[in-house]
Coordinates of C-alpha atoms in Angstrom, one line a residue:
M273 CA -36.8 0.6 66.2
R274 CA -34.1 -1.5 67.9
L275 CA -34.8 -4.4 65.5
R276 CA -34.4 -2.0 62.5
R277 CA -31.0 -0.8 63.8
L278 CA -29.9 -4.4 64.3
A279 CA -31.0 -5.2 60.7
T280 CA -29.1 -2.2 59.4
V281 CA -25.9 -3.2 61.2
L282 CA -26.2 -6.7 59.9
V283 CA -26.7 -5.6 56.3
L284 CA -23.7 -3.2 56.5
T285 CA -21.6 -5.9 58.1
V286 CA -22.5 -8.4 55.3
L287 CA -21.8 -5.7 52.6
A288 CA -18.4 -4.8 54.2
T289 CA -17.4 -8.4 54.5
G290 CA -18.2 -9.0 50.8
A291 CA -16.3 -5.9 49.7
L292 CA -13.3 -6.9 51.7
A293 CA -13.4 -10.4 50.3
A294 CA -13.5 -9.0 46.8
C295 CA -10.4 -6.9 47.5
G296 CA -8.5 -9.9 48.7
S297 CA -9.3 -12.3 45.9
D298 CA -6.6 -14.8 45.0
G299 CA -6.9 -14.1 41.2
P300 CA -5.0 -11.4 39.4
Q301 CA -6.6 -8.0 39.1
V302 CA -4.9 -7.3 35.8
S303 CA -3.8 -10.0 33.3
A304 CA -1.6 -10.2 30.3
T305 CA -3.8 -13.1 28.9
A306 CA -7.3 -12.9 30.4
G307 CA -9.8 -10.1 29.9
A308 CA -10.8 -7.8 27.1
A309 CA -8.4 -6.1 24.8
A310 CA -8.3 -2.3 24.4
T311 CA -10.6 -1.1 21.6
A312 CA -8.1 1.5 20.4
A313 CA -4.3 1.5 20.3
P314 CA -2.7 3.7 22.8
S315 CA -1.0 6.9 21.6
A316 CA 2.7 6.6 20.8
G317 CA 4.7 7.4 23.9
A318 CA 1.8 7.0 26.3
H319 CA 2.4 6.0 29.9
L320 CA -0.4 3.6 30.9
D321 CA -1.5 2.4 34.3
A322 CA -1.5 -1.4 34.9
A323 CA -5.2 -1.9 33.9
Q324 CA -4.8 0.2 30.7
F325 CA -1.5 -1.6 29.9
A326 CA -3.1 -5.0 30.4
A327 CA -5.9 -4.2 28.0
A328 CA -3.6 -2.6 25.4
L329 CA -1.1 -5.4 25.3
K330 CA -3.8 -7.9 24.3
R331 CA -4.4 -6.1 21.0
P332 CA -3.5 -8.4 18.1
G333 CA 0.1 -8.0 16.9
T334 CA 1.4 -6.4 20.1
T335 CA 4.9 -7.3 21.2
V336 CA 5.7 -7.0 24.9
L337 CA 9.2 -5.7 25.5
D338 CA 10.9 -6.0 28.9
V339 CA 13.9 -3.6 28.8
R340 CA 15.4 -4.8 32.0
T341 CA 18.6 -6.8 32.4
P342 CA 18.6 -10.5 31.6
G343 CA 19.0 -11.2 35.3
E344 CA 15.9 -9.2 36.2
F345 CA 14.0 -10.8 33.4
A346 CA 14.8 -14.3 34.6
Q347 CA 13.5 -13.4 38.1
G348 CA 10.1 -12.7 36.7
H349 CA 8.5 -11.0 33.7
L350 CA 5.1 -10.6 32.0
P351 CA 3.9 -13.7 30.1
G352 CA 5.0 -13.6 26.5
A353 CA 7.6 -10.8 27.0
V354 CA 10.7 -10.5 25.0
N355 CA 13.9 -9.3 26.8
L356 CA 15.5 -6.3 25.1
D357 CA 18.0 -4.9 27.7
I358 CA 18.3 -1.2 27.2
E359 CA 21.6 -1.2 29.1
G360 CA 23.0 -3.9 26.7
A361 CA 25.6 -3.0 24.1
D362 CA 23.4 -4.5 21.4
F363 CA 20.2 -2.6 22.3
G364 CA 20.4 -0.3 19.2
A365 CA 21.1 -3.2 16.9
R366 CA 18.3 -5.3 18.3
M367 CA 15.9 -2.4 18.2
A368 CA 16.8 -1.8 14.6
Q369 CA 15.6 -5.3 13.8
L370 CA 12.1 -4.5 15.0
D371 CA 9.3 -3.2 12.7
P372 CA 8.9 0.6 13.5
A373 CA 5.3 0.4 12.5
G374 CA 4.5 -2.4 15.0
A375 CA 2.8 -2.1 18.4
Y376 CA 5.1 -2.4 21.4
A377 CA 4.1 -2.6 25.1
V378 CA 7.3 -1.7 26.9
Y379 CA 8.1 -2.0 30.6
C380 CA 10.9 -2.1 33.1
R381 CA 11.2 -2.2 36.9
S382 CA 9.9 1.2 37.8
G383 CA 9.1 3.1 34.5
N384 CA 12.5 4.9 34.1
R385 CA 14.2 2.7 31.6
S386 CA 11.0 2.1 29.7
G387 CA 10.7 5.9 29.3
V388 CA 14.3 6.0 27.9
A389 CA 13.5 3.1 25.6
L390 CA 10.3 5.0 24.3
E391 CA 12.4 8.0 23.6
A392 CA 15.0 5.9 21.7
M393 CA 12.2 4.2 19.8
A394 CA 10.5 7.5 18.9
Q395 CA 13.8 8.9 17.6
S396 CA 14.2 5.8 15.4
G397 CA 10.8 6.2 13.9
F398 CA 8.7 3.9 16.0
T399 CA 5.0 5.0 16.0
G400 CA 3.3 2.4 18.2
A401 CA 5.3 2.1 21.4
Y402 CA 3.9 2.9 24.9
D403 CA 4.9 1.9 28.4
L404 CA 3.8 0.7 31.8
A405 CA 3.8 3.6 34.3
G406 CA 5.4 2.4 37.5
G407 CA 6.9 -0.7 35.7
I408 CA 6.6 -4.3 36.8
G409 CA 6.3 -3.1 40.4
A410 CA 3.0 -1.4 39.6
W411 CA 1.9 -4.4 37.6
Q412 CA 2.5 -6.7 40.5
Q413 CA 0.9 -4.3 43.0
A414 CA -2.3 -4.4 40.8
G415 CA -2.3 -8.2 41.0
G416 CA -0.7 -8.8 37.6
E417 CA 0.8 -12.2 36.7
V418 CA 4.5 -12.7 36.4
V419 CA 6.3 -15.8 35.1
T420 CA 9.9 -17.0 35.4
G421 CA 12.2 -18.8 33.0

């Protein structure tokens, strides 16, 4: 009986150690480049969590829009993102140059500015824009990659 308890404790210890090792892996948990693409386009105006956003932005033809300031963008952004500062005087003019029928994965720091951008885009006839709930902070917390430059 004592040997059985010892074996059970040993098995549970090994399982717990493996689970903890998996939680602390060095690789990203969500990726803008690796992993599968979403099978369906998100609904216009949808607020996606980091994993859903990662899958959705891999769909062919998707443009990743970072609506933070150029300074914030330079400090770190998602791979392949285009900076379109919602607070910039030229935001409306630059948005008007985009295809309203295109797919746009929009994010900011926390999700507030991307929500405002989604509203502006919807009012301008955009039908395929969605955002990252929680912004780049949620992305990084989920292990998502960020690049600089």
